[in-house]
Coordinates of C-alpha atoms and ligand atoms in Angstrom, one line a residue:
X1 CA -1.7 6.3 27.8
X2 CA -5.5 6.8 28.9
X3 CA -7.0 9.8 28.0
X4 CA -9.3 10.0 30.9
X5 CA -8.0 8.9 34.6
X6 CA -10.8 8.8 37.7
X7 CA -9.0 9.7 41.0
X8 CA -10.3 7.2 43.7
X9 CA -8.9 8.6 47.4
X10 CA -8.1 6.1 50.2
X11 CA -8.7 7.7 53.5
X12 CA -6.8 5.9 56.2
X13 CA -5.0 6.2 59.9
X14 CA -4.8 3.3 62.0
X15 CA -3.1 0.1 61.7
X16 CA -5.7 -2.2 60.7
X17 CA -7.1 0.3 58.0
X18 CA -3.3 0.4 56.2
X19 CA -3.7 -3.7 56.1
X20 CA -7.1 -3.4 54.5
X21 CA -5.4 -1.0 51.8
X22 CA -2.9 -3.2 51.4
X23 CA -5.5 -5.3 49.4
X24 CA -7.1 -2.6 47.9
X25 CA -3.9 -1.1 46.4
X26 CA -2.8 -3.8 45.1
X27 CA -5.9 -4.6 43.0
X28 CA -5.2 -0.9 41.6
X29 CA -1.7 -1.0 40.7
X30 CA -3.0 -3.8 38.5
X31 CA -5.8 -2.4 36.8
X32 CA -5.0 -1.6 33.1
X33 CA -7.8 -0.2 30.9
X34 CA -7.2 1.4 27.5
X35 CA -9.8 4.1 27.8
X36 CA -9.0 5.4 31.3
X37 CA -6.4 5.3 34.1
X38 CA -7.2 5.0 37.9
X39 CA -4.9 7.6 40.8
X40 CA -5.4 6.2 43.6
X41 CA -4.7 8.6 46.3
X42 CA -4.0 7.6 49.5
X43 CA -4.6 10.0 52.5
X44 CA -3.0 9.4 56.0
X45 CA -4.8 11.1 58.9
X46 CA -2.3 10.4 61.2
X47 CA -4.8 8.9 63.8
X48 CA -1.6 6.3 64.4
X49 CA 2.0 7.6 64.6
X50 CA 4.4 5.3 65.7
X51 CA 7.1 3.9 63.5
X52 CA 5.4 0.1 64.0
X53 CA 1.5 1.6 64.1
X54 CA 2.2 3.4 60.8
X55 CA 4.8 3.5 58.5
X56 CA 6.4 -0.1 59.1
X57 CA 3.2 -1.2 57.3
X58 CA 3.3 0.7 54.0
X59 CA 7.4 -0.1 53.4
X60 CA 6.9 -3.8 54.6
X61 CA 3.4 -4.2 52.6
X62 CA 4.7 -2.5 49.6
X63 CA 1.9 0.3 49.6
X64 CA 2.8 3.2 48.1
X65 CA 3.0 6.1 50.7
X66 CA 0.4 8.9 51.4
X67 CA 0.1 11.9 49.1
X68 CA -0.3 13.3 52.3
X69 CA -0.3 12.9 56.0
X70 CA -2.7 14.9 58.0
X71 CA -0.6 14.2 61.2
X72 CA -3.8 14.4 63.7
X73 CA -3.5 12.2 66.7
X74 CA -2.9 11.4 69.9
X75 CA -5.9 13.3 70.8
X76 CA -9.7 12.6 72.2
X77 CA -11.9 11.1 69.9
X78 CA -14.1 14.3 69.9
X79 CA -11.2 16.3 69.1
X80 CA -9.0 14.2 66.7
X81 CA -12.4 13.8 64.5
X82 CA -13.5 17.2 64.4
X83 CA -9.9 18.6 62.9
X84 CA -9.8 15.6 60.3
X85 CA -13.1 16.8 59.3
X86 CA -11.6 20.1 59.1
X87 CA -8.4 19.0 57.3
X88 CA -10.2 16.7 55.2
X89 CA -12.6 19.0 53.5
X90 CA -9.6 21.2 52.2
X91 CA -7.7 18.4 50.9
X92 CA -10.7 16.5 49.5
X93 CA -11.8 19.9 47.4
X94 CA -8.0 20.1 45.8
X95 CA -8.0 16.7 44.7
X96 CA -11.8 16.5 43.2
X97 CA -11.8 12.6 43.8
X98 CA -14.5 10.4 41.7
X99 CA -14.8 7.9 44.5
X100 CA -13.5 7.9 48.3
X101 CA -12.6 4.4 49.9
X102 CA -13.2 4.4 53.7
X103 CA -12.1 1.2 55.7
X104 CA -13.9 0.2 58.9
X105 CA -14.7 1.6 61.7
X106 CA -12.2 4.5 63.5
X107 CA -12.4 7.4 64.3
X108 CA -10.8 8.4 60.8
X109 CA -13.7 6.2 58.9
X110 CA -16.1 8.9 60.7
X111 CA -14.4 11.9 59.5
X112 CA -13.7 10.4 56.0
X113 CA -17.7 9.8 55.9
X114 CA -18.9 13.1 57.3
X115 CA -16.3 15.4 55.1
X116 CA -17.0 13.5 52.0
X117 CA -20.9 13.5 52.2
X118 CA -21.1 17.4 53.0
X119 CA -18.8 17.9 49.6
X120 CA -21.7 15.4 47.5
X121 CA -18.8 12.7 47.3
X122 CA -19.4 9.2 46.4
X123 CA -18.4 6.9 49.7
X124 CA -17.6 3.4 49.7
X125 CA -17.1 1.7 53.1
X126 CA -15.3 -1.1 52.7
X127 CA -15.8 -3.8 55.7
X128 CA -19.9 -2.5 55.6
X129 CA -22.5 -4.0 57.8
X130 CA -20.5 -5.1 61.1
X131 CA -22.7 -4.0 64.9
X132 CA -21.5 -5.2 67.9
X133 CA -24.9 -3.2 69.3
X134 CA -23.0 -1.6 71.9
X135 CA -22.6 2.1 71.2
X136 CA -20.5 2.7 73.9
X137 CA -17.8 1.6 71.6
X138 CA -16.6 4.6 69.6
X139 CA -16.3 1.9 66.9
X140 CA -19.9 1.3 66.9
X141 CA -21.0 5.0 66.3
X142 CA -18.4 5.4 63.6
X143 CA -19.5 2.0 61.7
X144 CA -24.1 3.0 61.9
X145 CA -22.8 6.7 60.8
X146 CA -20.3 5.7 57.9
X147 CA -22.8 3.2 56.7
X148 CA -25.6 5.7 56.6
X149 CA -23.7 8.5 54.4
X150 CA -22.5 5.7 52.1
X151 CA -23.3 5.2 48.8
X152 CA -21.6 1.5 47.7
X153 CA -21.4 -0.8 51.1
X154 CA -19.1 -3.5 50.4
X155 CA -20.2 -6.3 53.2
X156 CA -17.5 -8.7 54.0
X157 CA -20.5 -11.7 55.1
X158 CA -24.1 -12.4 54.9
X159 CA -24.7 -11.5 58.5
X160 CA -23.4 -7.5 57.9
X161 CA -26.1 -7.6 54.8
X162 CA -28.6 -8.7 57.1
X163 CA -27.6 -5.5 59.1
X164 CA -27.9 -3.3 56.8
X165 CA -31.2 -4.2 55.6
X166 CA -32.7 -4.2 59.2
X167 CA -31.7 -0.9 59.4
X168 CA -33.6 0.0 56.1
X169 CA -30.4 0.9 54.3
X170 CA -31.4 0.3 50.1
X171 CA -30.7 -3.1 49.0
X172 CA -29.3 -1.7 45.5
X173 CA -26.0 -0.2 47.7
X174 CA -25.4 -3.6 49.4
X175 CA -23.0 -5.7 48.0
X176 CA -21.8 -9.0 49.3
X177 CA -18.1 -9.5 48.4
X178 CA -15.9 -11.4 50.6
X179 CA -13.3 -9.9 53.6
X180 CA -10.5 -8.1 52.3
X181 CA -8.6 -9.5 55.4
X182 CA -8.5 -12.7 54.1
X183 CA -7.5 -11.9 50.5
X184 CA -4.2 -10.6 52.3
X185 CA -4.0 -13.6 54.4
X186 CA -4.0 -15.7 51.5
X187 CA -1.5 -13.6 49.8
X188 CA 0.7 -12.8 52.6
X189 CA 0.7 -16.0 54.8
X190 CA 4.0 -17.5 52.4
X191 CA 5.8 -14.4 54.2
X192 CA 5.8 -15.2 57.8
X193 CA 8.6 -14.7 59.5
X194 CA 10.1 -15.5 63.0
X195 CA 10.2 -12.2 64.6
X196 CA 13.2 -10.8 65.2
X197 CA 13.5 -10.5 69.1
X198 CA 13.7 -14.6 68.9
X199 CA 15.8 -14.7 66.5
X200 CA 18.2 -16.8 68.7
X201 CA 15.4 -19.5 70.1
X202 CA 12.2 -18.9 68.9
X203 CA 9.0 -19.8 71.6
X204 CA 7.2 -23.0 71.6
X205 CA 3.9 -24.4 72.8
X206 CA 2.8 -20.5 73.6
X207 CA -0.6 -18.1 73.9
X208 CA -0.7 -15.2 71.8
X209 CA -2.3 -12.3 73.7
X210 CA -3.1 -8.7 72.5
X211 CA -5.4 -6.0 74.6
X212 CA -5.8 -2.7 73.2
X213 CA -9.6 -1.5 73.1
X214 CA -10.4 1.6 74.9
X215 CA -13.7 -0.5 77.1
X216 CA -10.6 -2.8 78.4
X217 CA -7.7 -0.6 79.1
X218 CA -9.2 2.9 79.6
X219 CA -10.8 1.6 83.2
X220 CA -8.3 0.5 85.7
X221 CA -10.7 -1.7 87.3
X222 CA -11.1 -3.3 84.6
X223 CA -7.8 -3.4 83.0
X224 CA -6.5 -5.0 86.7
X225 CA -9.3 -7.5 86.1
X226 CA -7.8 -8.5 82.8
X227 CA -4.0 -8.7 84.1
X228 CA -5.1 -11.0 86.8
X229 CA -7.0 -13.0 84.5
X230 CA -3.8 -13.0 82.4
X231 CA -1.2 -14.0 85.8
X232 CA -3.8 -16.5 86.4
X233 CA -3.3 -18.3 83.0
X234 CA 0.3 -17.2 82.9
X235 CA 0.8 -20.1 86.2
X236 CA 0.3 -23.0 83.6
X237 CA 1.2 -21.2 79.9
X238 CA 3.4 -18.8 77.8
X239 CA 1.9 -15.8 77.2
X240 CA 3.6 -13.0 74.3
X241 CA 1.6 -10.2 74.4
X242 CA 2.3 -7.4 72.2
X243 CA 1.6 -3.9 74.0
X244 CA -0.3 -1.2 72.0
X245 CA 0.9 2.0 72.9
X246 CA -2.8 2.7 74.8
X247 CA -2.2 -0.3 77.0
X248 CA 1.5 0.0 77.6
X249 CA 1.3 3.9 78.6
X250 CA -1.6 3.1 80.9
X251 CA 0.0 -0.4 82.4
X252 CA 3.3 2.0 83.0
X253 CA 1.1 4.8 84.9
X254 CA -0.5 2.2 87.0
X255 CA 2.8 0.4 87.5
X256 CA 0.7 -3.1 86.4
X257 CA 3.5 -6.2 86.9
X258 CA 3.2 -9.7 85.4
X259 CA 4.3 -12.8 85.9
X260 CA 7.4 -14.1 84.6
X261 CA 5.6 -16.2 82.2
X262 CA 4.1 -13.2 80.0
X263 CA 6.2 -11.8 77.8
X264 CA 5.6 -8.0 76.7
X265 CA 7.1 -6.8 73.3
X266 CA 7.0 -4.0 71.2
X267 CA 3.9 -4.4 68.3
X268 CA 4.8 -6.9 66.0
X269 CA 4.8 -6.7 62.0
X270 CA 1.9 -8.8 60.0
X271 CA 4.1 -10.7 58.9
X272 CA 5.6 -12.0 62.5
X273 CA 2.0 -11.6 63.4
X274 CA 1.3 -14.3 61.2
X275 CA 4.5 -16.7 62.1
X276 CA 3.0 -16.5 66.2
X277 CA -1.2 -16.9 64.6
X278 CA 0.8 -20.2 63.0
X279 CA 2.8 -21.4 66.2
X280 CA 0.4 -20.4 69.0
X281 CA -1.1 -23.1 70.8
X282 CA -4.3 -20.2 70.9
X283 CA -5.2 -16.6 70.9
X284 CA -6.7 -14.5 73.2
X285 CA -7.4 -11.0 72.2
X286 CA -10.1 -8.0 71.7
X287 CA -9.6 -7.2 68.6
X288 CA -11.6 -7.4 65.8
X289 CA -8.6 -8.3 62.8
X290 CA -6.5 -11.0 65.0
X291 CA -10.3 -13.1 65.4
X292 CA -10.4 -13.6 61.9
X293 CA -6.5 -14.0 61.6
X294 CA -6.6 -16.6 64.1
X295 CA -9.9 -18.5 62.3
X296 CA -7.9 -18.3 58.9
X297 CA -4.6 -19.8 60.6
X298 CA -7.2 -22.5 62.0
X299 CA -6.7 -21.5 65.8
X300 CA -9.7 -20.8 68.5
X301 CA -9.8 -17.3 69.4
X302 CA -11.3 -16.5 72.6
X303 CA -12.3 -12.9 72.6
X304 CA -11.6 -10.8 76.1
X305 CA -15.3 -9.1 75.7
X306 CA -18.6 -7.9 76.1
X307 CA -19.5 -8.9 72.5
X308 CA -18.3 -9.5 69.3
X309 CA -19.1 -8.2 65.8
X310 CA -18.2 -11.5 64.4
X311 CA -20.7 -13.5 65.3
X312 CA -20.2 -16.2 62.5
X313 CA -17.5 -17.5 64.7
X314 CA -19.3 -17.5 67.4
X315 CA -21.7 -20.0 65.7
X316 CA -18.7 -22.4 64.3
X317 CA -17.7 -22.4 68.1
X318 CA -13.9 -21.6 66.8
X319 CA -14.4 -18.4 69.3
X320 CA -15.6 -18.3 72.9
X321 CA -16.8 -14.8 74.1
X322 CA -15.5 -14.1 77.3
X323 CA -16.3 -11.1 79.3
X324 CA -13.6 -9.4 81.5
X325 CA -15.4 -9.7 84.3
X326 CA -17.7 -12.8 83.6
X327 CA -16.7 -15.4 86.3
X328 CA -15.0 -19.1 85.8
X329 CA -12.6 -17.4 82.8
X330 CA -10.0 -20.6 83.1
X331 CA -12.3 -23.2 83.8
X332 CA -14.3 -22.2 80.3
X333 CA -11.1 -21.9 78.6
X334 CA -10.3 -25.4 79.7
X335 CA -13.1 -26.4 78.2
X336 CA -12.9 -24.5 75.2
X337 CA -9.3 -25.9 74.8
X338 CA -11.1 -29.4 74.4
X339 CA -13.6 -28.7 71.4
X340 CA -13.2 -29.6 67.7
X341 CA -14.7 -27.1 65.7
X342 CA -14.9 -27.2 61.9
X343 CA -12.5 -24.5 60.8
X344 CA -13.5 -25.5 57.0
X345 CA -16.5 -23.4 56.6
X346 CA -15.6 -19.8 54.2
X347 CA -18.0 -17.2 55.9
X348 CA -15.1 -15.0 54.4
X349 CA -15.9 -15.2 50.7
X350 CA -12.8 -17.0 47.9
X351 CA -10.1 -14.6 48.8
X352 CA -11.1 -11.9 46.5
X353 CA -13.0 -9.6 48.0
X354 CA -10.5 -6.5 46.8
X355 CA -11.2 -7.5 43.3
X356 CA -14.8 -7.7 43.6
X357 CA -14.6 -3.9 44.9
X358 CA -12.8 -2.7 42.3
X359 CA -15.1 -4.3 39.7
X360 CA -17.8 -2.5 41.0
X361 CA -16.4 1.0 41.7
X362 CA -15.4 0.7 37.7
X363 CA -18.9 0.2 36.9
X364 CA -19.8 3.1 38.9
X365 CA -17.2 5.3 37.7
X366 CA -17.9 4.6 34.5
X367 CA -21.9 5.8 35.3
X368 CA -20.6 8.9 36.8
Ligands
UD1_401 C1 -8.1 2.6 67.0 C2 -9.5 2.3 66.5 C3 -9.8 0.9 66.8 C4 -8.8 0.0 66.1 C5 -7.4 0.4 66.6 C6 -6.3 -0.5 66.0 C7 -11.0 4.3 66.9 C8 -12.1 4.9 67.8 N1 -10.5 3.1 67.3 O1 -8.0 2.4 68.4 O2 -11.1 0.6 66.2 O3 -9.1 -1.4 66.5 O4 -7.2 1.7 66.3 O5 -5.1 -0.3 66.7 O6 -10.6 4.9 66.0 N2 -1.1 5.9 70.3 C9 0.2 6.1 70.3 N3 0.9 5.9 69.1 C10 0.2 5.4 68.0 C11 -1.2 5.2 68.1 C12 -1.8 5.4 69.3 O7 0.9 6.5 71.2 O8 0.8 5.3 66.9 C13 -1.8 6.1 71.6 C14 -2.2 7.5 71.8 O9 -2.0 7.8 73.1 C15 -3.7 7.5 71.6 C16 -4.1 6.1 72.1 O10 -2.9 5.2 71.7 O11 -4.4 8.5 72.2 C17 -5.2 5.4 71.4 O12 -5.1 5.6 70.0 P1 -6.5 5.8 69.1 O13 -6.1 5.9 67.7 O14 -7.3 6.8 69.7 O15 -7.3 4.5 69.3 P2 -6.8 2.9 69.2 O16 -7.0 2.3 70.6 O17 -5.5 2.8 68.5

């Protein structure tokens, strides 16, 4: 047994944060080290709640489950913030962690940043760098902030470097390692799975659809904007789109129909997620995860907004930004559908990113 053991705490709450710890964990519950141990805490904020938002991922991804769960959300951003803040502080004092890991870009990644810097914490945001230079997006505020308080920024490409140093951050807490995203698509993709609801006939020649961002679904003008756009391409395609529980309470207030063609279901796993990235003829989506998932399954993305944070794929041409309310959405598409982009190029990093950011917290740890 160690003598010594360093506590790092994972500070997580959404959906796409408990993939990115997936990776992350993994590379801990493998580190051995004769001189000292690693806890890895894991802290749930409770920003997402549902059976498949939350704790679907940690039994199907074999993470092991929160120390604790703050249970805060369902509330504004303001307000869900402020109390993990307040939560945060308390439980961040009792445990004394060395380090604190902070993935992305929610509301959760804010409140891990600011309660960790006011106690003199060492912060690592992992997925550093990213600006979609809109700060209407909540996500955009809680990225420039996190970033700032950080002390280890682990960019996922060259691009979110560049960021960085344009914005004067030190070039000695920039470190270029690779998307954690695509270590666990490496690792995961032999799992796929049909999901269940077809487990009778499973779907061919379809589109894989997911909304969920509150700039699309929080306006009604413009959330009717995107269901038309979807009825439109629902004349000539299959369409499964998985409803968030944002844009499935709103589409149920507003009383929004689709066509026979689009099929809503429940959220799916990522491991189903993966089986329909594999089978879909294309994706459309606004989310940031499913762009990358789709370039890593080798499928054009095209991305239902404003702007993008990935701009790399922008440049291979395997994504085509499309505004909600931009005009000729189909006829681009159509266009779009004809291209042969080179899905070869590894903007990504080798598939060990998670590695690479354990390395380096070790290092630091071991300077502390
Ligand atoms: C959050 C992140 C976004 C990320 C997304 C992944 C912020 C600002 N945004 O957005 O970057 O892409 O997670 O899904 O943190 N809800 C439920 N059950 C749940 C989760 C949410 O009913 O399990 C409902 C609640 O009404 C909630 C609303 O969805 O108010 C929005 O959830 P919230 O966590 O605020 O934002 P997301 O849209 O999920």
């Amino acid at each position: 047994m160690p003598e010594k053991n360093y506590i790092i705490c994972s500070i997580v709450g959404t959906r796409p944060q408990f993939v990115k710890l997936a990776a992350v964990s993994r590379e801990i519950e493998n580190f051995k080290n004769k001189s000292f141990g690693i806890k890895h805490i894991i802290i749930h904020s409770g920003q997402h709640f549902d059976k498949d938002m939350s704790d679907s991922f940690f039994s199907l991804l074999g993470i092991p489950y929160p120390e604790i769960n703050l249970n805060i959300g369902g509330g504004s951003h303001g307000e869900n913030t402020g109390k993990m803040i307040v939560s945060l502080e308390k439980v961040l004092i009792k445990f004394k962690p060395h380090l604190i890991f902070l993935y992305g870009d929610t509301d959760t990644t804010l409140a891990g940043s600011i309660a960790a810097s006011k106690l003199n914490l060492k912060i690592c945001h992992i997925e550093a760098g990213l600006r979609s230079r809109n700060k209407n997006m909540p996500e955009e505020i809680n990225r420039i902030l996190t970033d700032h308080c950080s002390d280890l920024l682990f960019c996922p490409t060259n691009i979110a470097v560049k960021n960085l140093i344009s914005e004067g951050i030190d070039n000695k807490k920039l470190l270029l390692v690779g998307d954690v995203m695509y270590d666990n698509f490496l690792y995961y993709k032999k799992f796929k799975v049909t999901p269940s609801i077809f487990s009778l006939e499973a779907p061919k020649d379809f589109v894989f659809c997911t909304i969920h961002r509150a700039e699309n679904t929080s306006n009604r003008k413009k959330l009717s904007t995107i269901l038309k756009f979807l009825n439109q391409l629902g004349e000539q395609n299959k369409i499964i789109f998985p409803l968030h529980p944002r844009t499935r309470k709103i589409m149920e207030k507003y009383k929004e129909k689709l066509t026979e063609n689009i099929l809503l279901t429940a959220p799916f796993t990522l491991f189903e997620t993966f089986w329909l990235l594999e089978k879909a003829e294309f994706i459309i989506t606004d989310s940031g995860g499913l762009q990358k998932e789709a370039f890593f399954a080798k499928k054009k993305c095209i991305t239902l907004r404003e702007e993008t944070e990935w701009t790399e794929l922008l440049e291979m041409g395997v994504n085509l930004l499309v505004p909600p309310n931009s005009k000729n959405k189909i006829e681009r598409i159509e266009t779009f559908k004809k291209t042969k982009p080179n899905f070869n190029v590894k903007p990504f990093g080798n598939g060990r990113a998670a590695k690479k950011i354990l390395d380096i917290s070790i290092t630091c740890l071991e300077t502390l």
